[in-house]
PDB file of C-alpha atoms in Angstrom:
ATOM      1  CA  MET A   1       0.000   0.000   0.000  1.00 92.00           C
ATOM      2  CA  ILE A   2       1.187   3.506  -0.783  1.00 94.00           C
ATOM      3  CA  PHE A   3       1.148   6.093   1.991  1.00 96.00           C
ATOM      4  CA  THR A   4       1.573   9.849   1.719  1.00 96.00           C
ATOM      5  CA  VAL A   5       4.156  10.856   4.281  1.00 96.00           C
ATOM      6  CA  GLN A   6       4.580  14.532   5.132  1.00 96.00           C
ATOM      7  CA  ILE A   7       7.830  15.751   6.631  1.00 97.00           C
ATOM      8  CA  LYS A   8       8.103  19.234   8.049  1.00 97.00           C
ATOM      9  CA  VAL A   9      11.673  20.448   8.571  1.00 97.00           C
ATOM     10  CA  MET A  10      12.063  23.682  10.553  1.00 97.00           C
ATOM     11  CA  PRO A  11      15.100  25.594  11.836  1.00 96.00           C
ATOM     12  CA  LEU A  12      15.681  25.005  15.558  1.00 95.00           C
ATOM     13  CA  LYS A  13      13.891  27.495  17.807  1.00 92.00           C
ATOM     14  CA  ASP A  14      17.143  28.744  19.344  1.00 91.00           C
ATOM     15  CA  LEU A  15      18.707  29.595  15.998  1.00 92.00           C
ATOM     16  CA  LEU A  16      18.293  32.766  13.999  1.00 92.00           C
ATOM     17  CA  ASP A  17      16.294  32.374  10.798  1.00 94.00           C
ATOM     18  CA  PRO A  18      17.584  35.095   8.444  1.00 94.00           C
ATOM     19  CA  GLN A  19      15.219  34.024   5.648  1.00 94.00           C
ATOM     20  CA  GLY A  20      12.284  34.415   8.027  1.00 94.00           C
ATOM     21  CA  LYS A  21      13.560  37.812   9.169  1.00 95.00           C
ATOM     22  CA  ALA A  22      13.778  38.965   5.551  1.00 95.00           C
ATOM     23  CA  VAL A  23      10.241  37.774   4.839  1.00 95.00           C
ATOM     24  CA  MET A  24       8.972  39.545   7.955  1.00 94.00           C
ATOM     25  CA  GLY A  25      10.542  42.779   6.709  1.00 94.00           C
ATOM     26  CA  GLY A  26       8.931  42.237   3.325  1.00 94.00           C
ATOM     27  CA  LEU A  27       5.505  41.637   4.850  1.00 94.00           C
ATOM     28  CA  GLN A  28       5.792  44.783   6.953  1.00 94.00           C
ATOM     29  CA  ASN A  29       6.762  46.780   3.874  1.00 94.00           C
ATOM     30  CA  LEU A  30       3.610  45.456   2.211  1.00 93.00           C
ATOM     31  CA  GLY A  31       1.532  46.806   5.088  1.00 92.00           C
ATOM     32  CA  LEU A  32       1.074  43.601   7.116  1.00 91.00           C
ATOM     33  CA  ASN A  33       2.245  45.103  10.389  1.00 91.00           C
ATOM     34  CA  ASN A  34       0.527  42.569  12.615  1.00 92.00           C
ATOM     35  CA  VAL A  35       3.098  39.856  11.839  1.00 93.00           C
ATOM     36  CA  SER A  36       5.520  39.492  14.744  1.00 92.00           C
ATOM     37  CA  ASP A  37       7.595  36.437  13.847  1.00 93.00           C
ATOM     38  CA  VAL A  38       8.287  34.357  10.756  1.00 95.00           C
ATOM     39  CA  ARG A  39      10.129  31.019  10.567  1.00 96.00           C
ATOM     40  CA  ILE A  40      10.686  29.303   7.254  1.00 97.00           C
ATOM     41  CA  GLY A  41      11.337  25.630   6.744  1.00 97.00           C
ATOM     42  CA  LYS A  42      10.773  22.879   4.227  1.00 96.00           C
ATOM     43  CA  HIS A  43       7.767  20.747   3.586  1.00 97.00           C
ATOM     44  CA  ILE A  44       8.358  17.403   1.885  1.00 96.00           C
ATOM     45  CA  ASP A  45       5.652  15.055   0.613  1.00 96.00           C
ATOM     46  CA  LEU A  46       6.786  11.485   0.008  1.00 95.00           C
ATOM     47  CA  GLN A  47       4.855   8.594  -1.505  1.00 95.00           C
ATOM     48  CA  ILE A  48       6.098   5.523   0.349  1.00 95.00           C
ATOM     49  CA  GLU A  49       5.190   1.910  -0.338  1.00 94.00           C
ATOM     50  CA  ALA A  50       4.841   0.130   2.998  1.00 94.00           C
ATOM     51  CA  ALA A  51       2.936  -2.653   4.702  1.00 94.00           C
ATOM     52  CA  ASP A  52       1.283  -0.382   7.260  1.00 94.00           C
ATOM     53  CA  LYS A  53       1.256   3.126   8.750  1.00 95.00           C
ATOM     54  CA  GLU A  54       3.987   2.327  11.265  1.00 95.00           C
ATOM     55  CA  ALA A  55       6.362   1.071   8.575  1.00 94.00           C
ATOM     56  CA  ALA A  56       5.629   4.144   6.409  1.00 95.00           C
ATOM     57  CA  LYS A  57       6.317   6.435   9.349  1.00 95.00           C
ATOM     58  CA  SER A  58       9.598   4.779  10.210  1.00 94.00           C
ATOM     59  CA  ALA A  59      10.685   4.950   6.540  1.00 94.00           C
ATOM     60  CA  GLY A  60       9.830   8.665   6.567  1.00 95.00           C
ATOM     61  CA  GLU A  61      11.844   9.171   9.740  1.00 95.00           C
ATOM     62  CA  GLU A  62      14.786   7.340   8.248  1.00 94.00           C
ATOM     63  CA  ALA A  63      14.621   9.548   5.140  1.00 94.00           C
ATOM     64  CA  ALA A  64      14.514  12.681   7.300  1.00 95.00           C
ATOM     65  CA  LYS A  65      17.431  11.565   9.468  1.00 94.00           C
ATOM     66  CA  LYS A  66      19.629  10.362   6.612  1.00 92.00           C
ATOM     67  CA  LEU A  67      19.017  13.058   4.038  1.00 94.00           C
ATOM     68  CA  LEU A  68      16.334  15.667   4.554  1.00 95.00           C
ATOM     69  CA  ALA A  69      17.086  17.296   7.901  1.00 95.00           C
ATOM     70  CA  ASN A  70      20.347  18.518   9.400  1.00 95.00           C
ATOM     71  CA  PRO A  71      20.066  17.738  13.141  1.00 94.00           C
ATOM     72  CA  VAL A  72      22.566  20.483  14.033  1.00 95.00           C
ATOM     73  CA  MET A  73      20.269  23.189  12.702  1.00 95.00           C
ATOM     74  CA  GLU A  74      16.872  21.660  12.086  1.00 96.00           C
ATOM     75  CA  VAL A  75      14.119  19.697  13.718  1.00 97.00           C
ATOM     76  CA  PHE A  76      11.692  17.500  11.779  1.00 97.00           C
ATOM     77  CA  GLU A  77       8.203  16.119  12.230  1.00 96.00           C
ATOM     78  CA  VAL A  78       6.739  13.192  10.305  1.00 97.00           C
ATOM     79  CA  THR A  79       3.002  12.725   9.756  1.00 95.00           C
ATOM     80  CA  ILE A  80       1.136  10.135   7.717  1.00 94.00           C
ATOM     81  CA  LEU A  81      -1.965  11.115   5.757  1.00 88.00           C
TER      82      LEU A  81
ATOM     83  CA  MET B   1      -4.371  37.831  20.598  1.00 92.00           C
ATOM     84  CA  ILE B   2      -1.463  36.172  18.794  1.00 94.00           C
ATOM     85  CA  PHE B   3      -2.179  33.251  16.500  1.00 96.00           C
ATOM     86  CA  THR B   4       0.286  30.814  14.957  1.00 96.00           C
ATOM     87  CA  VAL B   5      -0.507  30.617  11.271  1.00 96.00           C
ATOM     88  CA  GLN B   6       1.031  27.830   9.198  1.00 96.00           C
ATOM     89  CA  ILE B   7       1.368  28.247   5.458  1.00 97.00           C
ATOM     90  CA  LYS B   8       2.315  25.319   3.256  1.00 97.00           C
ATOM     91  CA  VAL B   9       3.481  26.274  -0.230  1.00 97.00           C
ATOM     92  CA  MET B  10       3.883  23.401  -2.692  1.00 97.00           C
ATOM     93  CA  PRO B  11       4.719  23.267  -6.409  1.00 96.00           C
ATOM     94  CA  LEU B  12       1.627  22.694  -8.558  1.00 95.00           C
ATOM     95  CA  LYS B  13       0.844  19.019  -9.193  1.00 92.00           C
ATOM     96  CA  ASP B  14       1.163  19.429 -12.965  1.00 92.00           C
ATOM     97  CA  LEU B  15       4.654  20.896 -12.792  1.00 92.00           C
ATOM     98  CA  LEU B  16       7.916  19.020 -12.566  1.00 92.00           C
ATOM     99  CA  ASP B  17       9.703  19.328  -9.244  1.00 94.00           C
ATOM    100  CA  PRO B  18      13.418  18.902 -10.029  1.00 94.00           C
ATOM    101  CA  GLN B  19      14.401  19.332  -6.370  1.00 94.00           C
ATOM    102  CA  GLY B  20      12.036  16.519  -5.435  1.00 94.00           C
ATOM    103  CA  LYS B  21      13.388  14.322  -8.234  1.00 95.00           C
ATOM    104  CA  ALA B  22      16.942  14.889  -6.970  1.00 95.00           C
ATOM    105  CA  VAL B  23      15.933  14.014  -3.411  1.00 95.00           C
ATOM    106  CA  MET B  24      14.181  10.858  -4.643  1.00 94.00           C
ATOM    107  CA  GLY B  25      17.405   9.817  -6.397  1.00 94.00           C
ATOM    108  CA  GLY B  26      19.348  10.490  -3.211  1.00 94.00           C
ATOM    109  CA  LEU B  27      16.964   8.443  -1.095  1.00 94.00           C
ATOM    110  CA  GLN B  28      17.172   5.524  -3.516  1.00 94.00           C
ATOM    111  CA  ASN B  29      20.976   5.695  -3.426  1.00 94.00           C
ATOM    112  CA  LEU B  30      20.724   5.473   0.355  1.00 93.00           C
ATOM    113  CA  GLY B  31      18.735   2.267   0.044  1.00 92.00           C
ATOM    114  CA  LEU B  32      15.206   3.641   0.517  1.00 92.00           C
ATOM    115  CA  ASN B  33      13.782   2.026  -2.619  1.00 91.00           C
ATOM    116  CA  ASN B  34      10.169   2.131  -1.494  1.00 92.00           C
ATOM    117  CA  VAL B  35       9.879   5.884  -2.136  1.00 93.00           C
ATOM    118  CA  SER B  36       7.994   6.490  -5.376  1.00 92.00           C
ATOM    119  CA  ASP B  37       7.469  10.260  -5.456  1.00 93.00           C
ATOM    120  CA  VAL B  38       8.881  13.305  -3.680  1.00 95.00           C
ATOM    121  CA  ARG B  39       7.577  16.883  -3.833  1.00 96.00           C
ATOM    122  CA  ILE B  40       9.330  19.655  -1.965  1.00 97.00           C
ATOM    123  CA  GLY B  41       7.785  22.922  -0.899  1.00 97.00           C
ATOM    124  CA  LYS B  42       8.040  25.534   1.815  1.00 96.00           C
ATOM    125  CA  HIS B  43       6.573  25.600   5.260  1.00 97.00           C
ATOM    126  CA  ILE B  44       6.150  29.027   6.861  1.00 96.00           C
ATOM    127  CA  ASP B  45       5.131  29.674  10.460  1.00 96.00           C
ATOM    128  CA  LEU B  46       3.855  33.191  11.151  1.00 95.00           C
ATOM    129  CA  GLN B  47       2.925  34.779  14.458  1.00 95.00           C
ATOM    130  CA  ILE B  48       0.022  37.087  13.643  1.00 95.00           C
ATOM    131  CA  GLU B  49      -1.722  39.495  16.005  1.00 94.00           C
ATOM    132  CA  ALA B  50      -5.435  39.419  15.218  1.00 94.00           C
ATOM    133  CA  ALA B  51      -8.836  39.761  16.844  1.00 94.00           C
ATOM    134  CA  ASP B  52      -9.965  36.225  16.023  1.00 94.00           C
ATOM    135  CA  LYS B  53      -9.131  33.088  14.042  1.00 95.00           C
ATOM    136  CA  GLU B  54     -10.875  34.332  10.917  1.00 94.00           C
ATOM    137  CA  ALA B  55      -8.900  37.570  10.862  1.00 94.00           C
ATOM    138  CA  ALA B  56      -5.649  35.672  11.441  1.00 95.00           C
ATOM    139  CA  LYS B  57      -6.459  33.303   8.592  1.00 95.00           C
ATOM    140  CA  SER B  58      -7.264  36.088   6.165  1.00 94.00           C
ATOM    141  CA  ALA B  59      -4.035  37.904   7.112  1.00 94.00           C
ATOM    142  CA  GLY B  60      -2.149  34.662   6.450  1.00 95.00           C
ATOM    143  CA  GLU B  61      -3.847  34.287   3.082  1.00 95.00           C
ATOM    144  CA  GLU B  62      -2.985  37.864   2.185  1.00 94.00           C
ATOM    145  CA  ALA B  63       0.670  37.244   3.107  1.00 94.00           C
ATOM    146  CA  ALA B  64       0.737  34.098   0.983  1.00 95.00           C
ATOM    147  CA  LYS B  65      -0.867  35.808  -2.009  1.00 94.00           C
ATOM    148  CA  LYS B  66       1.231  38.968  -1.852  1.00 92.00           C
ATOM    149  CA  LEU B  67       4.630  37.550  -1.021  1.00 94.00           C
ATOM    150  CA  LEU B  68       5.035  33.901  -0.118  1.00 95.00           C
ATOM    151  CA  ALA B  69       3.540  31.945  -2.996  1.00 95.00           C
ATOM    152  CA  ASN B  70       3.879  32.362  -6.746  1.00 95.00           C
ATOM    153  CA  PRO B  71       0.448  31.421  -8.160  1.00 94.00           C
ATOM    154  CA  VAL B  72       1.935  30.514 -11.547  1.00 95.00           C
ATOM    155  CA  MET B  73       3.957  27.684 -10.040  1.00 95.00           C
ATOM    156  CA  GLU B  74       2.721  27.096  -6.523  1.00 96.00           C
ATOM    157  CA  VAL B  75      -0.363  26.377  -4.497  1.00 97.00           C
ATOM    158  CA  PHE B  76      -0.708  27.310  -0.821  1.00 97.00           C
ATOM    159  CA  GLU B  77      -2.716  26.172   2.173  1.00 96.00           C
ATOM    160  CA  VAL B  78      -3.234  28.211   5.345  1.00 97.00           C
ATOM    161  CA  THR B  79      -4.002  26.620   8.716  1.00 95.00           C
ATOM    162  CA  ILE B  80      -4.350  28.199  12.144  1.00 94.00           C
ATOM    163  CA  LEU B  81      -3.022  26.394  15.225  1.00 88.00           C
TER     164      LEU B  81
END
């Protein structure tokens, strides 16, 4: 069975996010002054063939650990649809 | 009140996603052969000051339309936490 696995990779809370800071400046220049913080990360959708949800989730976690997220700077979250 | 607004920006389904293709190749080289498709987009977390959920959501949609997503190539989805 094929599962859709979503992986969200975000910069760690303690680290600066210069891309987010730049976007916040841009939004304020566009008149959206009620935005107080912006963090930007990656969203990855995988189609994974697996026997069940658990197996799909562990394959997604393996993918995130091995390739998609850098544990020094990023934290990831895996969800199955 | 401050709301956390999540915006997911993904490449349109009909368009090629070369970054996703490259990641799929990388995963297969690492031995994850059960991955059949990868799409990569952005995930943006905003802190928005608004009167209620509806107002926060429409501010998030405005931000996505004006700055965060390119409607020619991307589709976005706004959720409030």
